[in-house]
Each structure stands twice: as structure tokens, then as C-alpha cells.
PDB file of C-alpha atoms in Angstrom:
ATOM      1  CA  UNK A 238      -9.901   8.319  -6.730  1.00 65.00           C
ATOM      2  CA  UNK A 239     -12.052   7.229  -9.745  1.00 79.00           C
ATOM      3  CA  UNK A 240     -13.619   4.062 -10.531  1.00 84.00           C
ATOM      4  CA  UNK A 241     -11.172   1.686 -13.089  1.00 92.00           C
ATOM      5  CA  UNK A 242     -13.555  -1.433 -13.048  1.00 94.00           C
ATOM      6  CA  UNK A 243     -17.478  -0.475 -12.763  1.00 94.00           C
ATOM      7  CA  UNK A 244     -20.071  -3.526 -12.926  1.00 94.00           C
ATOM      8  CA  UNK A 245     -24.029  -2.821 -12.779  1.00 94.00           C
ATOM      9  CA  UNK A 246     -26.385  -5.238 -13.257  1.00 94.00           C
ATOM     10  CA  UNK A 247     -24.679  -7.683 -14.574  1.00 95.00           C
ATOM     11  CA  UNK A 248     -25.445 -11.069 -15.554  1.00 94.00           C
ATOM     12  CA  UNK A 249     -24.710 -13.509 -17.665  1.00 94.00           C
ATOM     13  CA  UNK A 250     -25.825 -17.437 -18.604  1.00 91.00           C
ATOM     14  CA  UNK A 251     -27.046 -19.600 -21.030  1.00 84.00           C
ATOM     15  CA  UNK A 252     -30.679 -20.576 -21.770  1.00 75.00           C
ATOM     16  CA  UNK A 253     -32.177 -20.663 -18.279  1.00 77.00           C
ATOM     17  CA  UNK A 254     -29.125 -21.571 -16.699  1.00 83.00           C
ATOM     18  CA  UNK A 255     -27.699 -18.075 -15.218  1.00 87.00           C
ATOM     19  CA  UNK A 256     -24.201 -18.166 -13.871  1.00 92.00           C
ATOM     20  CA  UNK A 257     -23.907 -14.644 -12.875  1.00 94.00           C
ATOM     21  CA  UNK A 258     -27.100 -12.500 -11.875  1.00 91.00           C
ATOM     22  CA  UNK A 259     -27.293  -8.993 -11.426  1.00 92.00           C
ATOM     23  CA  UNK A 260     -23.970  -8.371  -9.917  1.00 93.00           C
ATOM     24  CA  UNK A 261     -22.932  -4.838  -9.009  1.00 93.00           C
ATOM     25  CA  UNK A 262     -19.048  -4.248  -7.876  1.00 93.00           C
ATOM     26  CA  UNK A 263     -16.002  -1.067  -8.442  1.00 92.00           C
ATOM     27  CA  UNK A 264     -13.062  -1.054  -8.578  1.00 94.00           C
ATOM     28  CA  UNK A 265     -11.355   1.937  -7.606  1.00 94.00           C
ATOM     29  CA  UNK A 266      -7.775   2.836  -8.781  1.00 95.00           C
ATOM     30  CA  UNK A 267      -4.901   1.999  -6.587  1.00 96.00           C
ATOM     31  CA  UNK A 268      -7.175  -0.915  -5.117  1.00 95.00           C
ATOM     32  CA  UNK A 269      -5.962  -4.276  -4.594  1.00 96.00           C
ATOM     33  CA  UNK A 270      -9.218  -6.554  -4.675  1.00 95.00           C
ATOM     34  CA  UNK A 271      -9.418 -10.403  -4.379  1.00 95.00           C
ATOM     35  CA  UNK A 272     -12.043 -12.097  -5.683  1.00 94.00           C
ATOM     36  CA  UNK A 273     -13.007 -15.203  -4.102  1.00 92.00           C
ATOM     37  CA  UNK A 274     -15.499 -18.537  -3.755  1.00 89.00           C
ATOM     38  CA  UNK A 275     -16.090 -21.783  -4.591  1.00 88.00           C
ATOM     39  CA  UNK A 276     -15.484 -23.467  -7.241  1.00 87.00           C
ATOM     40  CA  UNK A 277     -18.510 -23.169 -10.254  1.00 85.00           C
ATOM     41  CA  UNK A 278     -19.763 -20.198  -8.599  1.00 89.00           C
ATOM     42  CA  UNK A 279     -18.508 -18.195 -11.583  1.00 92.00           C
ATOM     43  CA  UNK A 280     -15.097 -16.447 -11.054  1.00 93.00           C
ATOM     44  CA  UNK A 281     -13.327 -17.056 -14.022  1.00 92.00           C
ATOM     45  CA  UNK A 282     -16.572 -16.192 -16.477  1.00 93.00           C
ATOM     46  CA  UNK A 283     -16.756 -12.783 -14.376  1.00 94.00           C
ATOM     47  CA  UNK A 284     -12.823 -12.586 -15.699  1.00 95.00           C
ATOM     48  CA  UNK A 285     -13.915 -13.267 -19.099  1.00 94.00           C
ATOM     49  CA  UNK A 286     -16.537 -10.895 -19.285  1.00 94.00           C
ATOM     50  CA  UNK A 287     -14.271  -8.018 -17.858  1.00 94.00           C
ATOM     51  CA  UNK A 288     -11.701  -9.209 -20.699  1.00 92.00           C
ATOM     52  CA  UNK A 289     -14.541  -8.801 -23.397  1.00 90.00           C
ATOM     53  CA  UNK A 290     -13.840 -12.474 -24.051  1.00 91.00           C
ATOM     54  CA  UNK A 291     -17.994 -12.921 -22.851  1.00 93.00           C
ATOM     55  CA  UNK A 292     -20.460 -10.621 -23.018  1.00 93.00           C
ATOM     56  CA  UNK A 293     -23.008 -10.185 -20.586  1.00 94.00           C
ATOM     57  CA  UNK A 294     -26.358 -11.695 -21.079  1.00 93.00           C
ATOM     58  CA  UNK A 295     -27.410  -7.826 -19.114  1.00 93.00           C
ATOM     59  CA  UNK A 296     -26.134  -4.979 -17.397  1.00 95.00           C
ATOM     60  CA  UNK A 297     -22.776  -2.968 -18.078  1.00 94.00           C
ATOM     61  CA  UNK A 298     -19.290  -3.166 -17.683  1.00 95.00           C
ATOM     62  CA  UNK A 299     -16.681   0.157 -17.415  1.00 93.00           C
ATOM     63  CA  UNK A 300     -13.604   0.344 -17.765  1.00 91.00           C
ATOM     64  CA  UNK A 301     -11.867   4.160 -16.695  1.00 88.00           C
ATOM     65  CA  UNK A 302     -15.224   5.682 -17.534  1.00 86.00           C
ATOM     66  CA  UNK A 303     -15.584   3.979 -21.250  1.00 87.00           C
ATOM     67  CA  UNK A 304     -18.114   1.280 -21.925  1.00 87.00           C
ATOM     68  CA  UNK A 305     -16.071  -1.997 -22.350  1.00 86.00           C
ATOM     69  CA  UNK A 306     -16.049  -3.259 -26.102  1.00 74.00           C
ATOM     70  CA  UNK A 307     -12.603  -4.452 -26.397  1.00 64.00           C
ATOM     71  CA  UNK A 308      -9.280  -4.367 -24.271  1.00 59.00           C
ATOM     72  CA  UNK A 309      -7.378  -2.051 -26.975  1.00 64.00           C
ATOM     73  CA  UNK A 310      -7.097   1.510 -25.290  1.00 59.00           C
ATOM     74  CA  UNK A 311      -8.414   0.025 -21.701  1.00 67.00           C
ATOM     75  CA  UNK A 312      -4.844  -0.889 -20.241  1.00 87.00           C
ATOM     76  CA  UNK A 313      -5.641  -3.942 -19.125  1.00 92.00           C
ATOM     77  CA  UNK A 314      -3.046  -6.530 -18.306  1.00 94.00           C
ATOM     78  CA  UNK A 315      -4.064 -10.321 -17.775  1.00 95.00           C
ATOM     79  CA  UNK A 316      -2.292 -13.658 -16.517  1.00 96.00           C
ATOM     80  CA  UNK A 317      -4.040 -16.596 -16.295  1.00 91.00           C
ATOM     81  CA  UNK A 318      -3.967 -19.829 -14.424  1.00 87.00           C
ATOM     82  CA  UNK A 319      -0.712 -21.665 -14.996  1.00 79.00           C
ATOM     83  CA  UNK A 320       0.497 -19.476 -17.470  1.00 78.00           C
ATOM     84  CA  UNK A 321       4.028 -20.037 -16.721  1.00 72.00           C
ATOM     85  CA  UNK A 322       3.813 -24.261 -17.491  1.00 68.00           C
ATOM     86  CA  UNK A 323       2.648 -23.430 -20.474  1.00 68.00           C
ATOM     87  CA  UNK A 324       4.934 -21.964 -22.251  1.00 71.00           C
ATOM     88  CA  UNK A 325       7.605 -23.884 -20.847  1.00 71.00           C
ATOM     89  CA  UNK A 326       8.008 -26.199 -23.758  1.00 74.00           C
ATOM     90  CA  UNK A 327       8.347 -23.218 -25.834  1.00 79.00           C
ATOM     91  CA  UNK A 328      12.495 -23.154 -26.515  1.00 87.00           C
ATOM     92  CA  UNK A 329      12.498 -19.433 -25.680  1.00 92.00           C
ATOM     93  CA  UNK A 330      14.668 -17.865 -23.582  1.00 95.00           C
ATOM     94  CA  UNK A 331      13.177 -15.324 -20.860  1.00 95.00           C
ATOM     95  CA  UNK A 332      13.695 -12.181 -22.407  1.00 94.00           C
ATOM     96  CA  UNK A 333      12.233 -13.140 -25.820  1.00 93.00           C
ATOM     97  CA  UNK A 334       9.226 -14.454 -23.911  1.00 94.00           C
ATOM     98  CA  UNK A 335       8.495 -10.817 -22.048  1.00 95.00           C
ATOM     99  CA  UNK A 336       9.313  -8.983 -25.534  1.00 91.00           C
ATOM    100  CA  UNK A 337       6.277 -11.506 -27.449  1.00 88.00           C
ATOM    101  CA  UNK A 338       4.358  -9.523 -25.473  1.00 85.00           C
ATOM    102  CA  UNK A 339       5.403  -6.417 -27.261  1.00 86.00           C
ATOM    103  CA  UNK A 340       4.874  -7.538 -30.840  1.00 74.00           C
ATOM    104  CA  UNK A 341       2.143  -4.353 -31.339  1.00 71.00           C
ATOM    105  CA  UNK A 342       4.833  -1.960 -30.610  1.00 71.00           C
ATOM    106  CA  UNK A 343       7.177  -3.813 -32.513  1.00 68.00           C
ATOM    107  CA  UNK A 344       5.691  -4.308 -35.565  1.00 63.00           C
ATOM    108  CA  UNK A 345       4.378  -8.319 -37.502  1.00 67.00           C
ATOM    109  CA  UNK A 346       7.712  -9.418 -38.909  1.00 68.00           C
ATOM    110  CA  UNK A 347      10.393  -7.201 -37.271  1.00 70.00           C
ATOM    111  CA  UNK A 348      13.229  -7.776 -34.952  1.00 73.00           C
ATOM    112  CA  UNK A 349      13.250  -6.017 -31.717  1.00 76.00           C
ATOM    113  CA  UNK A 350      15.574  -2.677 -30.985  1.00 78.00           C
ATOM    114  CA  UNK A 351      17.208  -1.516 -28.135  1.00 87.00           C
ATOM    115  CA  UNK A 352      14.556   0.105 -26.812  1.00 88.00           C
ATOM    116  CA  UNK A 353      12.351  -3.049 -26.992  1.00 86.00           C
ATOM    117  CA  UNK A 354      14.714  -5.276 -25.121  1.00 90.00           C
ATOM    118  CA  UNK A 355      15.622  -2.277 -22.066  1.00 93.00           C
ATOM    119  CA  UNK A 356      11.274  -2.275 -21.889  1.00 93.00           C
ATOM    120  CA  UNK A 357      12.020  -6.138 -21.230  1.00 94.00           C
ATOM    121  CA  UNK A 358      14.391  -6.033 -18.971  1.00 96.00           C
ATOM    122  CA  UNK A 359      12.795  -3.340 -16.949  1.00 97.00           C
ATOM    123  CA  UNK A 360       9.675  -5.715 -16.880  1.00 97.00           C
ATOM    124  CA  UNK A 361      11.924  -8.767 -15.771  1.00 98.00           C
ATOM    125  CA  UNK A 362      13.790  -6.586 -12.698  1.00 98.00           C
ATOM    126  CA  UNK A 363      10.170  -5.498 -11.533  1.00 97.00           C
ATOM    127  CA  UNK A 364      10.206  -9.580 -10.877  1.00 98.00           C
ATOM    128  CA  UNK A 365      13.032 -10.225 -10.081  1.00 97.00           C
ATOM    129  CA  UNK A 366      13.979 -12.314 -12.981  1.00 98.00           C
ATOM    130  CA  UNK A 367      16.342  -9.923 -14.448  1.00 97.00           C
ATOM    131  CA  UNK A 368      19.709 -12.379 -14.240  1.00 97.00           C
ATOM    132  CA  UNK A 369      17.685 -15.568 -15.862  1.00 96.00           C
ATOM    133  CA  UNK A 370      16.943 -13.106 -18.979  1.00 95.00           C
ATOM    134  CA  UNK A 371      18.861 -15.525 -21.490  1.00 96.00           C
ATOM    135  CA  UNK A 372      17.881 -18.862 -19.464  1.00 96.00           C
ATOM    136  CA  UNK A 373      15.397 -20.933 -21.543  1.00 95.00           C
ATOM    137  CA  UNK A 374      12.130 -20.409 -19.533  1.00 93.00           C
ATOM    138  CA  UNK A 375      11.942 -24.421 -19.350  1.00 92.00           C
ATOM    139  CA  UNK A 376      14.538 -24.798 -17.438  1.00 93.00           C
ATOM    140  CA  UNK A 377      13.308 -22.550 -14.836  1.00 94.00           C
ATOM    141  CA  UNK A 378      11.027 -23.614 -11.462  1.00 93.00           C
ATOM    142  CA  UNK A 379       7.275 -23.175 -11.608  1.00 92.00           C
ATOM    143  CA  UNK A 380       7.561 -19.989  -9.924  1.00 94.00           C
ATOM    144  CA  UNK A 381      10.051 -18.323 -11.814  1.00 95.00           C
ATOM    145  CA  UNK A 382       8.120 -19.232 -14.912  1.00 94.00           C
ATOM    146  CA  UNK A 383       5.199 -17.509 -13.778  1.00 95.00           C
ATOM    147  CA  UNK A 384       7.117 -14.669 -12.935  1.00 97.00           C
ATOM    148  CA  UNK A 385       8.549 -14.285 -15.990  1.00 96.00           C
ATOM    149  CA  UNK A 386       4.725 -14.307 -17.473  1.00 96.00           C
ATOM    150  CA  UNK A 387       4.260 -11.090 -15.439  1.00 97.00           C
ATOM    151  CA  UNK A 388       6.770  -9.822 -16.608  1.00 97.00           C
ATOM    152  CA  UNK A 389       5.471 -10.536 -20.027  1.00 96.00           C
ATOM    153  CA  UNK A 390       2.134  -8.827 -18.847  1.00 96.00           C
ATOM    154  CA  UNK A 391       3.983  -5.778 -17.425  1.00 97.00           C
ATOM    155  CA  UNK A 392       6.116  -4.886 -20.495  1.00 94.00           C
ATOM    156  CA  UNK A 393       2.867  -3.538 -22.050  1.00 91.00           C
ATOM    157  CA  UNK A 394       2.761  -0.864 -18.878  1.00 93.00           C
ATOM    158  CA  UNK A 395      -0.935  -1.554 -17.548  1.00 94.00           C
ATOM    159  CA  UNK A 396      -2.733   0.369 -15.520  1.00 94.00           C
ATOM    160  CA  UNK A 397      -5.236  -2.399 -14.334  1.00 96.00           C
ATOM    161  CA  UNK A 398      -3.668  -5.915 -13.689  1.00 97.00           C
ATOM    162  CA  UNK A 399      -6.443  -8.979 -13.665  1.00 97.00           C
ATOM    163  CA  UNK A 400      -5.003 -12.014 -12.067  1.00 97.00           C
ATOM    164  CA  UNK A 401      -6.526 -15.577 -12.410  1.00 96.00           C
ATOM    165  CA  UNK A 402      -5.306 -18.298  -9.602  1.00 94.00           C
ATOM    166  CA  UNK A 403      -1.752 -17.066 -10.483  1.00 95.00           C
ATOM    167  CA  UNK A 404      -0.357 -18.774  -7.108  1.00 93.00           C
ATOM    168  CA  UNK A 405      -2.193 -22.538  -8.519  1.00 91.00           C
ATOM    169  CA  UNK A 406       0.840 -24.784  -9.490  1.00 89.00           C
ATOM    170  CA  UNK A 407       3.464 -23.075  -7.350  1.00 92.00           C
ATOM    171  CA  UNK A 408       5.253 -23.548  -4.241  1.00 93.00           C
ATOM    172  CA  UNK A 409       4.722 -21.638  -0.786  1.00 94.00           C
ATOM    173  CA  UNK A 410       7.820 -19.630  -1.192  1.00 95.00           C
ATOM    174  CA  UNK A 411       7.220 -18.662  -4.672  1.00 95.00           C
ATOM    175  CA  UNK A 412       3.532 -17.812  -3.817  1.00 95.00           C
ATOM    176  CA  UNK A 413       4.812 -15.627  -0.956  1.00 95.00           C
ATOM    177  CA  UNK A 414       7.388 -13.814  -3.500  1.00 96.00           C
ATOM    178  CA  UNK A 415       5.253 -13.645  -6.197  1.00 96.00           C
ATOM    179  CA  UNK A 416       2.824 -11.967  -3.987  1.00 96.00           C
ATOM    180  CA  UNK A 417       4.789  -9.345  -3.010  1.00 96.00           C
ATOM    181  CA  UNK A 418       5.765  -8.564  -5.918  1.00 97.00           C
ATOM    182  CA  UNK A 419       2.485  -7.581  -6.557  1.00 97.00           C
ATOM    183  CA  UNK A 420       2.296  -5.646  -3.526  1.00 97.00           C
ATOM    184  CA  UNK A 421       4.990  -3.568  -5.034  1.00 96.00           C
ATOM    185  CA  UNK A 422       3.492  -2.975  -7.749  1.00 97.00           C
ATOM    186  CA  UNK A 423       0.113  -1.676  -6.209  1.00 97.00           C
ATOM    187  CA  UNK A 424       2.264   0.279  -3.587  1.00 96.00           C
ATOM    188  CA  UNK A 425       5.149   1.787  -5.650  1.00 95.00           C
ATOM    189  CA  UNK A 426       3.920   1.577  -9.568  1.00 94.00           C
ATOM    190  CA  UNK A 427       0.245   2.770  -8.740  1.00 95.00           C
ATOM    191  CA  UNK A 428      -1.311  -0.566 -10.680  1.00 97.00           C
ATOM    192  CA  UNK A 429      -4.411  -1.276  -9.749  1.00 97.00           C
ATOM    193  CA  UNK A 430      -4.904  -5.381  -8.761  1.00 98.00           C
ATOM    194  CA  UNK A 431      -7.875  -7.113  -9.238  1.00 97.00           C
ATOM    195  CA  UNK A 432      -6.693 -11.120  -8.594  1.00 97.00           C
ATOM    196  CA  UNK A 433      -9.312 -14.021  -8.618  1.00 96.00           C
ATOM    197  CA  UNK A 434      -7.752 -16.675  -5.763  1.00 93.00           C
ATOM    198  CA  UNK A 435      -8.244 -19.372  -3.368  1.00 88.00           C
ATOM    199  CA  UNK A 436      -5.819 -18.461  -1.139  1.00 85.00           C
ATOM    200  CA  UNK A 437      -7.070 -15.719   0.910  1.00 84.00           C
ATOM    201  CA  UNK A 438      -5.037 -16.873   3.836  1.00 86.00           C
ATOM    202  CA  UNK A 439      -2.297 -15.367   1.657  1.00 88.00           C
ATOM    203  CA  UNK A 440      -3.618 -12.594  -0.687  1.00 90.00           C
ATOM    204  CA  UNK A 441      -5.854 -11.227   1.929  1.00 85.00           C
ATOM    205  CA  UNK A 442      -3.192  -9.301   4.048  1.00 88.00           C
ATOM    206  CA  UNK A 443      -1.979  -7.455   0.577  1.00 91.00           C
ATOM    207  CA  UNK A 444      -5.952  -6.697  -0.075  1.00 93.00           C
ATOM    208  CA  UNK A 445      -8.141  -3.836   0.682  1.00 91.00           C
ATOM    209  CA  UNK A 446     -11.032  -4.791  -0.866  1.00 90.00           C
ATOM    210  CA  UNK A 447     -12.661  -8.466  -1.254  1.00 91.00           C
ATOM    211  CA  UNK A 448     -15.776  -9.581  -3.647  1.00 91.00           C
ATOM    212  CA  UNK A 449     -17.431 -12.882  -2.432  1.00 91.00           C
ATOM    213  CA  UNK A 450     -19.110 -14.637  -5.352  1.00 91.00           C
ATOM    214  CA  UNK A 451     -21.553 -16.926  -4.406  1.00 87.00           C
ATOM    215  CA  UNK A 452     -24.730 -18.622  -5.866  1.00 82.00           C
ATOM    216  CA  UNK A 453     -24.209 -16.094  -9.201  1.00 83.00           C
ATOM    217  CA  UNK A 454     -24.330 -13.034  -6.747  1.00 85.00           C
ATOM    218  CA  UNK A 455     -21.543 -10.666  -5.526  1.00 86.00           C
ATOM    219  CA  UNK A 456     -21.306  -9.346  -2.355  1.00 86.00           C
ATOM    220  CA  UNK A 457     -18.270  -6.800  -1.896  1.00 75.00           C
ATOM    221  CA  UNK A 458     -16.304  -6.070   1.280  1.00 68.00           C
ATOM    222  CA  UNK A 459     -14.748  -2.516   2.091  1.00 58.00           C
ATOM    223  CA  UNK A 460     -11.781  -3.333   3.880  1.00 59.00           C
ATOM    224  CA  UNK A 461      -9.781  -0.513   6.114  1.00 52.00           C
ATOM    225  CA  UNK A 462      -7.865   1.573   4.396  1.00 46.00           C
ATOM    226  CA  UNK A 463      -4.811   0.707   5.872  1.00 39.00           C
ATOM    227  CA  UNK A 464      -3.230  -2.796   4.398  1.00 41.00           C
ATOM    228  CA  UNK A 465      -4.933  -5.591   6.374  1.00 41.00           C
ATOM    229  CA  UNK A 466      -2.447  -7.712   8.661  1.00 36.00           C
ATOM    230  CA  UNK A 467      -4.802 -10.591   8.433  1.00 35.00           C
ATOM    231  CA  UNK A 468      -7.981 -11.842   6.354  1.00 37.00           C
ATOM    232  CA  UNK A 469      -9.618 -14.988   6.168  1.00 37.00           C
ATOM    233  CA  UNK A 470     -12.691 -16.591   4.880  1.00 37.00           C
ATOM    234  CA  UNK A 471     -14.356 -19.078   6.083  1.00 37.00           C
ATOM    235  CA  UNK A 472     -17.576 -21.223   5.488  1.00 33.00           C
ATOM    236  CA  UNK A 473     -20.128 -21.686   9.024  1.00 36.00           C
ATOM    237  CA  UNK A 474     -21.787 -24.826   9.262  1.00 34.00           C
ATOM    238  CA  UNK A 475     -24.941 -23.893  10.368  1.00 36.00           C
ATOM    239  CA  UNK A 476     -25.441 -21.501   7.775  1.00 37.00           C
ATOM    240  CA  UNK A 477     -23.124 -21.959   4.637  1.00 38.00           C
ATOM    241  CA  UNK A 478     -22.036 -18.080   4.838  1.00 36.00           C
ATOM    242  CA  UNK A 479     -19.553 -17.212   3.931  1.00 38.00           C
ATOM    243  CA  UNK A 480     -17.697 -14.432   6.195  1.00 39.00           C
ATOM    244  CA  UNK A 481     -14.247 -12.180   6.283  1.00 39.00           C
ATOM    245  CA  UNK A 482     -12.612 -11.236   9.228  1.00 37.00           C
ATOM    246  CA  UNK A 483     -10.196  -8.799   9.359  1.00 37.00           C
ATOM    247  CA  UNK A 484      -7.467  -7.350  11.173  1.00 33.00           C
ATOM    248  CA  UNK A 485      -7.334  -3.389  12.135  1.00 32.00           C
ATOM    249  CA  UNK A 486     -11.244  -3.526  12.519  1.00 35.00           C
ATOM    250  CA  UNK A 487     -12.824  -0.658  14.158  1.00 36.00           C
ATOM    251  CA  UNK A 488     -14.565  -3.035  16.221  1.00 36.00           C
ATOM    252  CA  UNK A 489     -12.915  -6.164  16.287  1.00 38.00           C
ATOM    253  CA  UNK A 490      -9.637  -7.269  18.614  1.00 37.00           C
ATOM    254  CA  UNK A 491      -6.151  -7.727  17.858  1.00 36.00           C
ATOM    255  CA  UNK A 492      -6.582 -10.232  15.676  1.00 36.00           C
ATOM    256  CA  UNK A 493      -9.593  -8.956  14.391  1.00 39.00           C
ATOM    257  CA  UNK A 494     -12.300 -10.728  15.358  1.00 39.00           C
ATOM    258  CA  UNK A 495     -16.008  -9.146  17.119  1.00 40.00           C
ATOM    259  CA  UNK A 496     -17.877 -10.106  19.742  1.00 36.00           C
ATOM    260  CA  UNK A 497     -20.382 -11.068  16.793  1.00 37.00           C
ATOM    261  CA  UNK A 498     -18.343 -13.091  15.021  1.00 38.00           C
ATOM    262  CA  UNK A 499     -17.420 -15.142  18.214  1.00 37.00           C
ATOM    263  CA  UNK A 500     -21.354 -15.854  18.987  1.00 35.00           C
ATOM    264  CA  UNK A 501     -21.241 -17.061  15.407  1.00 34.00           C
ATOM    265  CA  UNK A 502     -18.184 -18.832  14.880  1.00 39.00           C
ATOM    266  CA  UNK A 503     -18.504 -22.849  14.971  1.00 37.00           C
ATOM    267  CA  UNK A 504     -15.163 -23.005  16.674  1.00 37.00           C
ATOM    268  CA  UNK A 505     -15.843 -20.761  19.735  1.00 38.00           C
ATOM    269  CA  UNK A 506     -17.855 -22.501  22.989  1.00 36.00           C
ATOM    270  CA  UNK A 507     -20.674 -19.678  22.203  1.00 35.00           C
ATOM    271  CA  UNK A 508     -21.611 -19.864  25.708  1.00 36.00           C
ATOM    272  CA  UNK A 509     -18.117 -18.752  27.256  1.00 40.00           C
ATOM    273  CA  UNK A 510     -19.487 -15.018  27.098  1.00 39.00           C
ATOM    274  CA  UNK A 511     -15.989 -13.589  26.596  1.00 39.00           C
ATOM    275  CA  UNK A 512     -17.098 -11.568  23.937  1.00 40.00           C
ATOM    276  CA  UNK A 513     -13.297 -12.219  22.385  1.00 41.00           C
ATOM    277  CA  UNK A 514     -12.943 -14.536  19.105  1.00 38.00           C
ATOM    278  CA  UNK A 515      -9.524 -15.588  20.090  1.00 39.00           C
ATOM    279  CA  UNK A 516     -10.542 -16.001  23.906  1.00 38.00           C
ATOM    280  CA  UNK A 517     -12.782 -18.169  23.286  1.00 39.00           C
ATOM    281  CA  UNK A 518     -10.655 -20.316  20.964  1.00 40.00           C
ATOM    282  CA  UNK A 519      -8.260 -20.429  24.355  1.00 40.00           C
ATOM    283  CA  UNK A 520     -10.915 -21.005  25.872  1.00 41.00           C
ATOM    284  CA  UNK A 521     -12.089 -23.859  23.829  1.00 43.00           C
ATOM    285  CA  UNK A 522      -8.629 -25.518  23.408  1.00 43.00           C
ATOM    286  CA  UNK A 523      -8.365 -25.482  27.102  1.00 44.00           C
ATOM    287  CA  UNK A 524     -11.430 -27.224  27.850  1.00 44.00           C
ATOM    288  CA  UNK A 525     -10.793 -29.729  25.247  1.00 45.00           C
ATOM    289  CA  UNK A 526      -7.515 -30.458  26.914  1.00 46.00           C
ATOM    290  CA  UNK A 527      -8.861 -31.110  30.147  1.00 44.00           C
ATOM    291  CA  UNK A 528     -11.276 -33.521  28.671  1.00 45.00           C
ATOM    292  CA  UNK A 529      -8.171 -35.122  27.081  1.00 43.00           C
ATOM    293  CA  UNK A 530      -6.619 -35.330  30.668  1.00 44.00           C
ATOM    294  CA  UNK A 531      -9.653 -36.682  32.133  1.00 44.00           C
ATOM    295  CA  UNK A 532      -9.860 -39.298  29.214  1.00 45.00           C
ATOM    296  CA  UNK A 533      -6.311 -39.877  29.156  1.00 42.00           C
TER     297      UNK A 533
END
């Protein structure tokens, strides 16, 4: 499979103050890549600049092959943060919000046809959201609202789908729907996912690929390439780096941790010598509680 998303070189900042420096990343097609780090360390402007909202200070951006000068013709799709609360003050029902998203095929100043609202309610079944179609998208729950957004997105039949913090705002449940949803769509519609997030815990098992944005740089992670059961990142006190563990590791366990990692980890007894992440959290737990007994 070809490259979709292709970054070299890039950075971008102002004056002297560089946000991004000389990142390299791809994106293949059919990959489902998070994006992920800390807060300022430049995730959304790396969004911008692959929407041609920002241009890069240096370096090149890709898009199927084609230098990136616009979105027309690249068949990117794009939901932002929140987009769901706010249009919900917009007294709209939800199947006149997916078809705004259509107005190019429409045409400035004409009414829908058929064929304009079947594209929308395709878009709203591929979210479920198919039965609220003439509910006003205010009186829906966060969730719904941001599913209806997608379907907004997916009405315009994209190829690539950039995601930014969709699951911020919304419950557990609807995180865990929405996120299969957009499993689905990688799995069954061939869309290629590339979704800046905090949540790891939750987008990393639907992931096979992970970019790490730190201190302006990028540093990608090839995950297997069957669907991971279980990622994480986490931070290591003695050294602020940042690592990812994952399930169905070559070398790792069951729950995909390496001998490595469990030297490393700052919640394994590093001198245990069991060589297993999660035996040595048993074995930590268990030590702790018979210091607990002793105390008690």
C-alpha cells in the first residue's frame, strides 16, 4: 500500500520560537494512526498544517502523491474538537446538518434532491444516527451530536479521515461507540484514520500505528500488523520518556510487556529479576501488602 499522508522535514514556528522541527512521519492507506503528547507540544498545529490551514515554516507535506496546496481534490475529511456542542444551538435537525456538508455538490442557493438526502442518510446509518435524522441536533446527548458531525464529515466520501480530540466532551460509553465506529470504518470502508487524542488507553487497541510528539519532534511507532489488544503510554520518572507498550509483541508477554520495559518501568521492584512486566507488578503488589500486614 501507498503512502496517503507523507511529512519530510517539516517544521514550523514563529520568529525563533519553533513549535514543530524537522518532523518526518507516513501515513500509509488503510492505517489507523493516533497521534499523541502533551499538551503545547504541537498536535493540533501539525493538524493545521496537514489541513493547509498553516504552512510550514520548511519541509513538505503529501497528500496521495500530490504536494499539499489545498484540501480540494485531496479527500480529506476533518472533525474537530467538540464539534458536536457547537452546533447544537443551531435549530437544525440531523439530517439537514449532515447534508450542509454537501452544499458543493448541491449547488449556493438550491434545495437538496433525493439523491442528496439518501447520501445523508447513508452517512447517518454508518453512525448509527439514522432514526434521530429529523430530531433537532440540540436535543440530542453530547455523543450523539458528535456523531452526527461524522456523519456530516462522511457524506463527502473521504478517503483520509483527520480526527482532533473527537472523544473530549463525551461520556465513556459514547467514546467507546464512537470509537468503533471508526474501527468500522477503517476495517469495512477502507478509510484511512489519522486521530490526534489523549486517550490512548482507548484508541490504542483500534491503532496500528502511533506518532509521539514531543519537544517539536516526532517519533513514530510501527505497531504489529494485527489490531493491537492493548496500548498504553506512559511518562517514566527518571527520564521523562515517553514509551508504548503493546500487546501481540514479538518479544513481549501476554500483556505485552519485555523484559526491558520491566527493568525500566517505575512501577516494577527492578530487582525482582522476573524478567515479566506484569510479574513484577504481582510481585510488587504483594510485597506492598505484606508491608501493609506488618504495619497494620
Amino acid at each position: 500500500m501507498g503512502n496517503v499522508i507523507e511529512v519530510s522535514g517539516m517544521s514550523f514556528g514563529y520568529t525563533r520560537d519553533m513549535i514543530l522541527e524537522d518532523v518526518d512521519f507516513t501515513v500509509e492507506q488503510g492505517d489507523f494512526a493516533v497521534v499523541i503528547g502533551d499538551n503545547g507540544v504541537g498536535k493540533s498545529t501539525m493538524v493545521k498544517l496537514l489541513l493547509g490551514v498553516l504552512r510550514p515554516t520548511k519541509g513538505t507535506i503529501s497528500i496521495s502523491g500530490k504536494p499539499l496546496t489545498s484540501l480540494r481534490g485531496t479527500g480529506i475529511g476533518y472533525l474537530p474538537q467538540n464539534s458536536g456542542s457547537k452546533a447544537s444551538t443551531f435549530p437544525a435537525t440531523c439530517e439537514e446538518i449532515v447534508m450542509s456538508g454537501l452544499y458543493k455538490k448541491i449547488g449556493f442557493g438550491r434545495f437538496p434532491g433525493k439523491e442528496h438526502k439518501k447520501k445523508a442518510e447513508e452517512a447517518l446509518k454508518m453512525v448509527d444516527m439514522l432514526d434521530k435524522r429529523k430530531s433537532l441536533i440540540g436535543e440530542l446527548s453530547g455523543g450523539q451530536q458528535q456523531r452526527v458531525m461524522l456523519a456530516r464529515v462522511l457524506a463527502g466520501d473521504p478517503e483520509i479521515l483527520i480526527l482532533d480530540e473527537p472523544t473530549v466532551g463525551i461520556d465513556a460509553e459514547s467514546v467507546d461507540r464512537l470509537l468503533h465506529i471508526l474501527h468500522h470504518l477503517n476495517i469495512d470502508k477502507k478509510v484511512t484514520i489519522l486521530m490526534v487524542t489523549h486517550d490512548v488507553e482507548k484508541a490504542g487497541p483500534y491503532a496500528n500505528r502511533v506518532l509521539c510528539l514531543s519537544e517539536g519532534a516526532c517519533r513514530e511507532e510501527l505497531l504489529p500488523d494485527a489490531k493491537i489488544v492493548h496500548a498504553h503510554a506512559h511518562s517514566h520518572p527518571h527520564g521523562g520518556a515517553e514509551h508504548i507498550h503493546c500487546a501481540n509483541c514479538e518479544h513481549g508477554d501476554a500483556h505485552g510487556h519485555d523484559a526491558e520495559h520491566c527493568a525500566e518501568c517505575a512501577h516494577c521492584d527492578t530487582s525482582c529479576g522476573h524478567g515479566d512486566h506484569h510479574a513484577c507488578h504481582e510481585h510488587d503488589h504483594a510485597h506492598h501488602g505484606k508491608e501493609g500486614e506488618g504495619n497494620a
